Short mmCIF file of C-alpha atoms in Angstrom, two decimals:
data_model
loop_
_atom_site.label_atom_id
_atom_site.label_comp_id
_atom_site.label_asym_id
_atom_site.label_seq_id
_atom_site.Cartn_x
_atom_site.Cartn_y
_atom_site.Cartn_z
CA MET L 4 -185.00 220.17 10.59
CA ILE L 5 -185.31 216.41 10.52
CA ALA L 6 -182.69 216.18 7.78
CA ALA L 7 -180.37 218.44 9.72
CA GLU L 8 -180.82 216.44 12.92
CA ASN L 9 -180.07 213.21 11.08
CA LEU L 10 -177.05 214.84 9.52
CA ASP L 11 -175.83 216.06 12.92
CA LEU L 12 -176.34 212.59 14.38
CA SER L 13 -174.37 210.95 11.65
CA PHE L 14 -171.64 213.48 12.10
CA LYS L 15 -171.45 212.79 15.85
CA GLU L 16 -171.20 209.09 15.12
CA LEU L 17 -168.50 209.85 12.58
CA SER L 18 -166.55 211.88 15.11
CA LEU L 19 -166.65 209.06 17.64
CA ASP L 20 -165.61 206.45 15.09
CA GLY L 21 -162.77 208.51 13.69
CA GLY L 22 -161.43 209.78 16.98
CA THR L 23 -158.85 207.03 17.21
CA THR L 24 -157.35 208.01 13.89
CA MET L 25 -157.04 211.76 14.41
CA ALA L 26 -153.42 211.55 15.55
CA SER L 27 -152.33 209.83 12.34
CA GLU L 28 -154.20 211.97 9.83
CA GLU L 29 -151.07 213.80 8.83
CA SER L 30 -149.36 210.54 7.83
CA ASN L 31 -152.01 209.83 5.24
CA LYS L 32 -151.79 206.13 6.10
CA ILE L 33 -155.08 205.68 7.91
CA LEU L 34 -156.52 202.16 7.41
CA LYS L 35 -160.18 201.25 7.30
CA TRP L 36 -161.35 197.72 6.61
CA ASN L 37 -157.64 196.84 6.17
CA LEU L 38 -157.38 199.24 3.24
CA PRO L 39 -155.89 202.75 3.02
CA LEU L 40 -158.65 205.31 3.67
CA LYS L 41 -158.11 207.25 0.46
CA GLU L 42 -158.15 204.07 -1.62
CA LEU L 43 -161.34 202.93 0.12
CA TYR L 44 -162.93 206.34 -0.46
CA LYS L 45 -162.18 206.12 -4.19
CA LEU L 46 -163.81 202.69 -4.29
CA ALA L 47 -166.88 204.11 -2.48
CA CYS L 48 -167.22 207.02 -4.94
CA SER L 49 -166.85 204.65 -7.89
CA PHE L 50 -169.44 202.29 -6.45
CA TYR L 51 -171.86 205.21 -5.75
CA LYS L 52 -171.60 206.55 -9.31
CA GLU L 53 -171.97 203.13 -10.96
CA LYS L 54 -174.74 201.69 -8.82
CA SER L 55 -176.86 204.77 -7.99
CA GLY L 56 -180.26 204.39 -9.60
CA LYS L 57 -179.41 200.81 -10.68
CA ALA L 58 -178.46 198.46 -7.88
CA ILE L 59 -179.22 201.00 -5.14
CA HIS L 60 -182.05 203.51 -4.79
CA LEU L 61 -181.44 206.30 -2.25
CA SER L 62 -183.73 209.02 -1.02
CA TYR L 63 -183.22 212.68 -1.86
CA GLU L 64 -181.98 213.47 1.61
CA ASP L 65 -179.49 210.60 1.61
CA ASN L 66 -178.11 211.76 -1.71
CA LEU L 67 -177.71 215.28 -0.26
CA LYS L 68 -175.67 213.89 2.64
CA LEU L 69 -173.43 211.84 0.38
CA VAL L 70 -172.85 214.79 -1.93
CA ALA L 71 -172.06 217.00 1.06
CA PHE L 72 -169.42 214.51 2.23
CA THR L 73 -167.81 214.50 -1.20
CA GLN L 74 -167.68 218.31 -1.26
CA GLN L 75 -166.14 218.43 2.22
CA ALA L 76 -163.58 215.73 1.25
CA ALA L 77 -162.64 217.64 -1.89
CA HIS L 78 -162.65 221.27 -0.71
CA GLY L 79 -162.83 221.22 3.08
CA PRO L 80 -165.38 223.24 5.15
CA LEU L 81 -167.75 225.50 3.24
CA ASP L 82 -166.61 229.14 2.89
CA LEU L 83 -169.62 231.22 1.79
CA SER L 84 -167.43 234.17 0.85
CA GLN L 85 -165.65 232.04 -1.71
CA ALA L 86 -168.74 230.13 -2.88
CA PRO L 87 -170.29 231.21 -6.16
CA PRO L 88 -173.79 232.73 -5.99
CA LEU L 89 -176.77 230.47 -6.58
CA GLY L 90 -179.71 231.17 -8.85
CA MET L 91 -183.12 232.10 -7.47
CA PHE L 92 -184.64 228.84 -8.67
CA ASP L 93 -181.63 226.55 -7.89
CA VAL L 94 -183.36 224.63 -5.12
CA ILE L 95 -181.11 221.57 -5.35
CA GLY L 96 -178.02 223.74 -5.15
CA LYS L 97 -179.32 225.49 -2.08
CA ASP L 98 -180.14 222.15 -0.39
CA ARG L 99 -176.65 220.75 -1.17
CA ARG L 100 -175.00 223.90 0.17
CA ILE L 101 -177.04 223.69 3.37
CA ALA L 102 -176.06 219.99 3.83
CA TRP L 103 -172.43 220.85 3.18
CA GLN L 104 -172.56 223.78 5.64
CA GLN L 105 -174.02 221.51 8.33
CA LEU L 106 -170.86 219.33 8.24
CA GLY L 107 -169.08 222.15 10.00
CA THR L 108 -165.29 222.01 10.32
CA ILE L 109 -164.63 218.29 10.02
CA THR L 110 -161.45 217.42 8.11
CA LYS L 111 -161.24 215.97 4.66
CA LEU L 112 -160.28 212.54 6.00
CA GLN L 113 -163.25 212.61 8.37
CA ALA L 114 -165.49 213.50 5.46
CA MET L 115 -164.14 210.56 3.50
CA GLU L 116 -164.77 208.20 6.38
CA GLY L 117 -168.27 209.68 6.86
CA PHE L 118 -169.08 209.06 3.19
CA ILE L 119 -167.91 205.43 3.52
CA ASP L 120 -169.86 204.76 6.70
CA LEU L 121 -173.07 206.36 5.37
CA LEU L 122 -172.83 204.43 2.09
CA ASP L 123 -172.25 201.22 4.04
CA ARG L 124 -175.41 201.84 6.12
CA LEU L 125 -177.53 202.75 3.13
CA CYS L 126 -176.28 199.96 0.81
CA PRO L 127 -175.49 196.48 2.23
CA LEU L 128 -173.83 195.51 -1.09
CA PHE L 129 -171.03 197.99 -0.68
CA LYS L 130 -168.95 196.11 1.88
CA PRO L 131 -169.05 192.75 -0.04
CA TYR L 132 -168.04 194.74 -3.12
CA VAL L 133 -165.03 196.12 -1.26
CA GLU L 134 -164.14 192.65 0.12
CA ALA L 135 -164.23 191.19 -3.38
CA ILE L 136 -161.97 193.92 -4.71
CA LYS L 137 -159.63 193.48 -1.73
CA LYS L 138 -159.40 189.71 -2.29
CA ASP L 139 -158.75 190.27 -5.97
CA LYS L 140 -156.01 192.72 -5.11
CA GLU L 141 -154.50 190.33 -2.59
CA GLU L 142 -154.63 187.51 -5.15
CA LYS L 143 -152.90 189.68 -7.72
CA ALA L 144 -150.28 190.63 -5.16
CA ARG L 145 -149.79 186.97 -4.25
CA ARG L 146 -149.45 186.02 -7.90
CA ALA L 147 -147.02 188.85 -8.48
CA GLU L 148 -144.99 187.70 -5.49
CA GLN L 149 -144.99 184.11 -6.73
CA GLU L 150 -143.97 185.23 -10.20
CA GLN L 151 -141.20 187.29 -8.67
CA ILE L 152 -140.05 184.28 -6.63
CA GLN L 153 -140.17 182.08 -9.73
CA ARG L 154 -138.20 184.63 -11.72
CA THR L 155 -135.66 184.83 -8.93
CA GLU L 156 -135.39 181.04 -8.72
CA ALA L 157 -135.15 180.77 -12.51
CA LEU L 158 -132.37 183.35 -12.56
CA ALA L 159 -130.57 181.54 -9.74
CA ALA L 160 -130.98 178.17 -11.51
CA GLU L 161 -129.75 179.65 -14.77
CA LYS L 162 -126.80 181.19 -13.00
CA GLU L 163 -126.02 177.87 -11.32
CA ARG L 164 -126.35 176.06 -14.63
CA GLN L 165 -124.00 178.51 -16.30
CA GLU L 166 -121.53 178.11 -13.46
CA GLU L 167 -121.76 174.30 -13.74
CA LEU L 168 -121.25 174.49 -17.50
CA GLN L 169 -118.29 176.77 -16.98
CA ARG L 170 -116.88 174.41 -14.36
CA LEU L 171 -117.31 171.42 -16.66
CA GLU L 172 -115.74 173.36 -19.50
CA ASN L 173 -112.78 174.34 -17.33
CA GLU L 174 -112.42 170.75 -16.13
CA LYS L 175 -112.63 169.50 -19.70
CA ASN L 176 -109.98 172.00 -20.75
CA ARG L 177 -107.73 170.93 -17.87
CA GLU L 178 -108.17 167.27 -18.77
CA GLU L 179 -107.47 168.02 -22.41
CA LEU L 180 -104.37 170.01 -21.46
CA HIS L 181 -103.21 167.20 -19.18
CA ARG L 182 -103.89 164.65 -21.92
CA ARG L 183 -101.89 166.64 -24.45
CA GLN L 184 -98.99 167.08 -22.05
CA LEU L 185 -98.98 163.37 -21.26
CA GLN L 186 -99.26 162.40 -24.93
CA ASP L 187 -96.50 164.84 -25.91
CA ALA L 188 -94.24 163.32 -23.25
CA LEU L 189 -94.96 159.80 -24.52
CA ASN L 190 -94.46 160.89 -28.13
CA GLN L 191 -91.05 162.33 -27.31
CA GLN L 192 -90.00 159.03 -25.76
CA THR L 193 -91.18 156.87 -28.66
CA TYR L 194 -90.66 159.19 -31.65
CA HIS L 195 -87.26 157.90 -32.75
CA GLN L 196 -88.30 154.27 -32.37
CA PHE L 197 -91.51 154.79 -34.36
CA LYS L 198 -89.65 156.87 -36.95
CA GLU L 199 -87.17 154.08 -37.62
CA TYR L 200 -90.03 151.59 -37.94
CA ALA L 201 -91.93 153.93 -40.34
CA GLU L 202 -88.82 154.44 -42.50
CA ILE L 203 -88.56 150.69 -42.88
CA GLN L 204 -92.24 150.34 -43.78
CA PHE L 205 -92.43 153.31 -46.18
CA PRO L 206 -88.92 154.13 -47.42
CA GLY L 207 -88.71 157.45 -49.25
CA ASN L 208 -92.31 158.44 -48.43
CA PRO L 209 -92.32 161.07 -45.66
CA GLU L 210 -96.10 161.58 -45.76
CA GLN L 211 -96.91 157.91 -45.18
CA GLN L 212 -94.22 157.77 -42.52
CA ALA L 213 -95.84 160.70 -40.66
CA VAL L 214 -99.28 159.05 -40.83
CA LEU L 215 -97.93 155.77 -39.49
CA ILE L 216 -96.02 157.52 -36.69
CA ARG L 217 -99.19 159.31 -35.58
CA GLN L 218 -101.14 156.05 -35.61
CA LEU L 219 -98.48 154.26 -33.56
CA GLN L 220 -98.30 157.13 -31.09
CA ASN L 221 -102.09 157.16 -30.62
CA GLU L 222 -102.19 153.41 -30.08
CA HIS L 223 -99.32 153.63 -27.62
CA TYR L 224 -101.13 156.38 -25.67
CA HIS L 225 -104.38 154.37 -25.46
CA GLN L 226 -102.51 151.27 -24.33
CA TYR L 227 -100.72 153.31 -21.67
CA MET L 228 -104.04 154.73 -20.37
CA GLN L 229 -105.63 151.27 -20.25
CA GLN L 230 -102.72 149.91 -18.24
CA LEU L 231 -102.88 152.91 -15.91
CA GLN L 232 -106.62 152.45 -15.31
CA ALA L 233 -106.16 148.74 -14.69
CA GLN L 234 -103.41 149.46 -12.18
CA VAL L 235 -105.61 152.01 -10.37
CA ALA L 236 -108.50 149.53 -10.25
CA THR L 237 -106.18 146.85 -8.84
CA ASN L 238 -104.85 149.18 -6.15
CA LEU L 239 -108.38 150.18 -5.14
CA ALA L 240 -109.40 146.54 -4.95
CA ARG L 241 -106.41 145.75 -2.75
CA LEU L 242 -107.12 148.67 -0.42
CA LYS L 243 -110.77 147.63 -0.19
CA SER L 244 -109.76 144.03 0.50
CA ILE L 245 -107.42 145.11 3.29
CA SER L 246 -110.05 147.40 4.85
CA ASP L 247 -112.61 144.60 4.83
CA GLY L 248 -110.28 142.53 7.06
CA GLU L 249 -110.32 139.24 5.20
CA ASP L 250 -109.52 136.11 7.18
CA ASP L 251 -106.72 133.68 6.52
CA ASP L 252 -108.72 131.70 3.98
CA SER L 253 -109.09 134.78 1.79
CA ASN L 254 -105.33 135.45 1.78
CA PRO L 255 -103.66 132.47 0.11
CA THR L 256 -100.10 131.86 1.15
CA ALA L 257 -99.07 129.65 -1.73
CA VAL L 258 -100.02 129.07 -5.35
CA VAL L 259 -99.94 125.78 -7.21
CA CYS L 260 -99.06 126.39 -10.84
CA GLU L 261 -99.50 124.08 -13.78
CA ASN L 262 -95.93 122.91 -13.62
CA GLY L 263 -96.37 121.84 -9.99
CA THR L 264 -94.17 124.55 -8.43
CA VAL L 265 -95.29 126.26 -5.24
CA HIS L 266 -95.03 130.06 -4.96
CA GLY L 267 -95.22 131.64 -1.51
CA GLY L 268 -96.70 134.96 -0.52
CA ALA L 269 -100.22 136.29 -0.09
CA ALA L 270 -102.45 136.09 -3.10
CA THR L 271 -103.45 139.70 -2.63
CA GLU L 272 -99.89 140.67 -3.51
CA THR L 273 -100.24 139.05 -6.91
CA GLY L 274 -103.83 140.04 -7.52
CA GLU L 275 -104.92 136.43 -7.79
CA PHE L 276 -107.70 136.35 -5.26
CA ALA L 277 -108.50 139.62 -3.47
CA CYS L 278 -111.31 141.60 -5.07
CA ALA L 279 -113.34 144.45 -3.67
CA ASN L 280 -116.47 143.44 -5.47
CA VAL L 281 -116.42 139.75 -4.68
CA LYS L 282 -119.99 138.55 -4.28
CA GLU L 283 -121.23 135.16 -3.30
CA ASN L 284 -123.05 133.62 -6.22
CA SER L 285 -124.12 130.20 -5.10
CA GLN L 286 -123.42 127.44 -2.66
CA PHE L 287 -124.29 123.91 -3.56
CA GLU L 288 -125.05 121.87 -0.48
CA PHE L 289 -124.09 118.57 -1.93
CA LYS L 290 -122.68 116.33 0.79
CA GLU L 291 -121.37 113.13 -0.70
CA GLN L 292 -120.29 110.30 1.60
CA CYS L 293 -118.26 107.81 -0.35
CA ASP L 294 -118.40 104.14 0.59
CA SER L 295 -115.37 102.13 -0.38
CA ASP L 296 -114.79 98.43 -0.79
CA ASN L 297 -111.30 98.94 0.54
CA ASP L 298 -110.31 98.11 4.11
CA SER L 299 -109.73 101.77 4.88
CA GLY L 300 -113.39 102.35 5.83
CA ASP L 301 -115.76 105.26 5.07
CA TYR L 302 -114.69 108.56 3.58
CA ALA L 303 -115.46 111.95 5.14
CA VAL L 304 -118.54 113.98 4.28
CA ILE L 305 -118.01 116.47 1.42
CA SER L 306 -118.66 120.06 2.59
CA PRO L 307 -120.32 122.52 0.18
CA ALA L 308 -118.15 124.75 -1.99
CA ASN L 309 -118.22 128.55 -2.08
CA MET L 310 -118.58 130.40 -5.40
CA TRP L 311 -118.56 134.10 -6.27
CA THR L 312 -117.82 136.42 -9.20
CA LYS L 313 -115.40 139.29 -9.82
CA PRO L 314 -116.03 142.11 -12.33
CA ASP L 315 -112.43 142.82 -13.46
CA ILE L 316 -112.45 140.23 -16.25
CA LYS L 317 -110.10 142.15 -18.57
CA LEU L 318 -107.44 142.52 -15.89
CA PHE L 319 -107.79 138.85 -15.00
CA LYS L 320 -107.23 137.77 -18.62
CA GLN L 321 -104.24 140.08 -18.94
CA GLU L 322 -102.63 138.61 -15.84
CA VAL L 323 -103.19 135.05 -17.05
CA MET L 324 -101.83 135.83 -20.51
CA ALA L 325 -98.84 137.58 -18.93
CA GLY L 326 -97.92 134.36 -17.17
CA LYS L 327 -99.21 135.32 -13.73
CA GLY L 328 -101.76 132.50 -13.73
CA ASP L 329 -101.98 128.88 -14.71
CA GLY L 330 -102.75 129.25 -18.35
CA VAL L 331 -104.98 129.61 -21.38
CA ILE L 332 -106.72 126.62 -22.99
CA ARG L 333 -108.71 126.37 -26.19
CA VAL L 334 -111.73 124.14 -25.60
CA ASN L 335 -113.04 122.97 -28.95
CA HIS L 336 -116.73 122.39 -29.62
CA GLY L 337 -117.88 119.09 -28.19
CA ASP L 338 -114.83 118.76 -25.90
CA THR L 339 -114.51 118.59 -22.13
CA VAL L 340 -111.35 119.75 -20.37
CA THR L 341 -110.50 118.30 -16.96
CA VAL L 342 -107.91 120.10 -14.81
CA LYS L 343 -106.59 117.69 -12.16
CA VAL L 344 -105.30 119.42 -9.02
CA PRO L 345 -103.87 117.11 -6.33
CA THR L 346 -104.23 118.09 -2.68
CA HIS L 347 -101.04 119.52 -1.23
CA GLU L 348 -99.47 118.46 2.04
CA GLY L 349 -99.12 122.07 3.20
CA GLY L 350 -102.58 123.16 2.06
CA SER L 351 -106.05 123.08 3.55
CA CYS L 352 -108.24 124.80 0.93
CA LEU L 353 -108.34 124.95 -2.88
CA PHE L 354 -109.19 128.12 -4.84
CA TRP L 355 -110.00 128.53 -8.53
CA GLU L 356 -110.79 131.38 -10.93
CA PHE L 357 -111.75 131.20 -14.60
CA ALA L 358 -113.20 133.22 -17.48
CA THR L 359 -113.81 132.84 -21.21
CA ASP L 360 -114.02 134.99 -24.33
CA SER L 361 -117.44 135.84 -25.83
CA TYR L 362 -119.38 132.71 -24.72
CA ASP L 363 -120.26 130.74 -21.62
CA ILE L 364 -119.01 127.28 -20.65
CA GLY L 365 -120.11 124.46 -18.37
CA PHE L 366 -118.23 124.08 -15.10
CA GLY L 367 -118.24 121.55 -12.26
CA VAL L 368 -115.94 120.21 -9.55
CA TYR L 369 -115.38 116.56 -8.55
CA PHE L 370 -113.11 114.98 -5.97
CA GLU L 371 -111.27 111.70 -6.48
CA TRP L 372 -110.40 110.04 -3.20
CA GLY L 373 -107.05 108.42 -2.57
CA LYS L 374 -103.43 109.44 -2.39
CA PRO L 375 -102.58 111.26 -5.64
CA PRO L 376 -99.79 109.69 -7.65
CA THR L 377 -98.23 113.11 -8.37
CA THR L 378 -98.27 116.63 -6.97
CA GLU L 379 -98.37 118.32 -10.39
CA VAL L 380 -101.45 119.93 -11.93
CA SER L 381 -102.40 118.25 -15.22
CA VAL L 382 -104.88 118.99 -18.00
CA HIS L 383 -106.85 116.31 -19.87
CA ILE L 384 -109.05 116.90 -22.92
CA SER L 385 -111.71 114.44 -24.04
CA GLU L 386 -114.23 114.62 -26.88
CA SER L 387 -117.95 114.23 -26.26
CA ASP L 388 -118.18 110.85 -28.01
CA GLU L 389 -115.22 109.45 -26.04
CA ASP L 390 -115.52 107.96 -22.57
CA ASP L 391 -114.45 110.14 -19.65
CA ASP L 392 -111.23 108.74 -18.28
CA THR L 393 -112.48 109.13 -14.73
CA ILE L 394 -115.46 106.76 -15.17
CA GLU L 395 -115.46 103.15 -16.26
CA GLU L 396 -117.40 102.09 -19.36
CA ASP L 397 -119.67 99.70 -17.46
CA GLU L 398 -120.73 102.29 -14.87
CA GLU L 399 -124.32 103.46 -14.86
CA VAL L 400 -124.46 107.25 -15.42
CA ILE L 401 -127.11 109.91 -14.98
CA CYS L 402 -127.33 113.42 -16.44
CA ALA L 403 -127.29 116.55 -14.34
CA GLU L 404 -130.44 118.64 -14.17
CA ASP L 405 -129.21 121.33 -16.59
CA LEU L 406 -129.93 119.85 -20.01
CA GLU L 407 -127.86 122.54 -21.73
CA CYS L 408 -124.74 121.03 -20.22
CA GLY L 409 -124.91 117.96 -22.39
CA THR L 410 -124.27 114.59 -20.79
CA VAL L 411 -122.73 115.15 -17.36
CA GLN L 412 -121.65 111.78 -16.08
CA THR L 413 -121.86 111.02 -12.36
CA ASN L 414 -121.60 107.82 -10.40
CA GLN L 415 -124.85 106.02 -9.55
CA THR L 416 -124.40 103.58 -6.71
CA SER L 417 -126.16 102.54 -3.55
CA GLY L 418 -124.45 105.39 -1.68
CA THR L 419 -123.32 108.85 -2.69
CA GLY L 420 -120.07 107.47 -3.99
CA SER L 421 -118.59 104.14 -4.97
CA ALA L 422 -115.32 102.39 -5.53
CA LEU L 423 -114.88 102.03 -9.28
CA GLY L 424 -113.30 98.64 -9.35
CA SER L 425 -109.63 99.23 -8.88
CA ARG L 426 -110.06 102.99 -9.27
CA ASN L 427 -110.60 105.47 -6.49
CA PRO L 428 -114.16 106.64 -5.74
CA ILE L 429 -115.27 110.09 -7.01
CA SER L 430 -117.61 112.51 -5.22
CA ILE L 431 -119.50 115.43 -6.72
CA ILE L 432 -118.72 118.80 -5.13
CA ILE L 433 -120.37 121.08 -7.74
CA PRO L 434 -122.49 119.66 -10.59
CA ILE L 435 -121.74 120.89 -14.07
CA TYR L 436 -123.81 123.95 -15.04
CA ARG L 437 -123.27 126.58 -17.68
CA ARG L 438 -121.61 129.74 -16.32
CA GLU L 439 -121.76 133.26 -17.81
CA CYS L 440 -118.00 133.51 -17.37
CA HIS L 441 -117.59 135.67 -20.48
CA GLN L 442 -119.11 138.56 -18.50
CA GLU L 443 -117.49 138.10 -15.08
CA VAL L 444 -114.69 136.11 -13.51
CA TYR L 445 -116.07 133.05 -11.73
CA ALA L 446 -114.20 132.05 -8.60
CA GLY L 447 -114.65 129.54 -5.81
CA SER L 448 -113.06 127.67 -2.95
CA HIS L 449 -113.41 124.34 -1.20
CA THR L 450 -111.88 123.00 2.00
CA TYR L 451 -109.94 119.78 1.59
CA PRO L 452 -112.18 116.83 2.57
CA GLY L 453 -109.15 114.62 2.77
CA GLU L 454 -106.37 113.33 0.57
CA GLY L 455 -107.15 113.09 -3.14
CA THR L 456 -107.35 114.94 -6.45
CA TYR L 457 -109.74 117.73 -7.49
CA LEU L 458 -111.22 117.41 -10.97
CA LEU L 459 -112.18 120.82 -12.39
CA LYS L 460 -114.29 120.09 -15.47
CA PHE L 461 -114.89 122.68 -18.21
CA ASP L 462 -117.62 121.25 -20.42
CA ASN L 463 -118.19 122.49 -23.97
CA SER L 464 -119.95 119.31 -25.15
CA TYR L 465 -123.28 121.14 -25.63
CA SER L 466 -121.77 123.48 -28.26
CA LEU L 467 -122.00 122.19 -31.83
CA TRP L 468 -119.65 124.66 -33.53
CA ARG L 469 -118.25 127.25 -31.09
CA PRO L 470 -114.83 126.72 -29.50
CA LYS L 471 -114.12 128.56 -26.24
CA THR L 472 -110.92 130.23 -25.01
CA LEU L 473 -110.52 129.45 -21.30
CA TYR L 474 -108.43 131.47 -18.82
CA TYR L 475 -107.96 129.82 -15.43
CA LYS L 476 -106.00 129.86 -12.16
CA VAL L 477 -105.79 127.31 -9.33
CA PHE L 478 -104.02 127.75 -5.98
CA TYR L 479 -104.29 126.62 -2.38
CA THR L 480 -103.99 128.13 1.09
CA ARG L 481 -102.46 126.73 4.22
#
């Protein structure tokens, strides 16, 4: 009777707990402990079989109740007419049948839930066991989801990579097709000219003539592409220069050439000054006030010069060699070249640009006061062991700070300048330092301090065996 009462009590509790889920029994999606009921019931049965007699020790009556719940969950309410007969001495079978019969007409899902609740009350380890399994399941699901996301991302990345490769391949094919069309057009224009030249070089040898024609055509195509790229770079630099809104000083209106002629027009139209990538390199704040023994009084203070570099060195050399600049000079080892540029009546600022092949060169700017005897630009070359024609032999000289420049002669007087006897005084605008002008075009400007002659010195006296090829331009602005 006590066992039956306990069983009835547990059943009443089960009915109250499961009342909220009766309406959804048919859906077979009842959740308990955030798990499907059938899945949780399977876990409970597995736990009961594995742990009974080992981790848990239940009484005989508790085991009868649990077995009764399993029978009800598997077969439904007990039907004695369908039940097999029991033996006379089968006491355990009779007790199990009585416990099963006492469950009455509860449903299979209620029996499952009753088994779970009873096992939870009898064994405190059951619920942590279920939580551990649930966490493991959730972790596996999370990992599976991450793996699926990674596979999806990998497939998308691979697809994108294949599309990019296909795009690059198509672009490469288009460029190759365009190159062939352009080369074929150039070859048609030059074929007869190259053929006549090849027949002269290899008369009676068609194979050698064909090889030479192909070589000439390839060289002609590469030269054409280089000129095209240089023209595009020049146009971009001009557009950038215009968009930057340069002031009047950055747009020269006249150019002084070596022969003394003056060419009008903005320097940007000839590509002689405007550059998109002009960068200020250095400004030397040397202010030289020249004292003269003449009756004319003191000279004005020398303002600092501006210097910058331009990257288009190849284009600059091509323009100079093509006659669009002042010229090309070979500066032998141990020599110093002085380019004398007189101030112009219509000018207010001097500009210069220069570059070399393969090696650097020393560069500095001086200013000789006094009315220049001529308006023409002249070039003077002196060897290192000869006296500079701008400095008297009895003048005391000092060397500039850069020892690599060799002996840079400057005037040493009580002031920053002096009158050299009957000669005009000379002021230093930029001391002579070695410039990496074989890598970039060096350029600069200086506002006229007065009437006189600029001395642009290119010093190669420190080099013992290397001559330098110098490309330079000088011009002024109004």
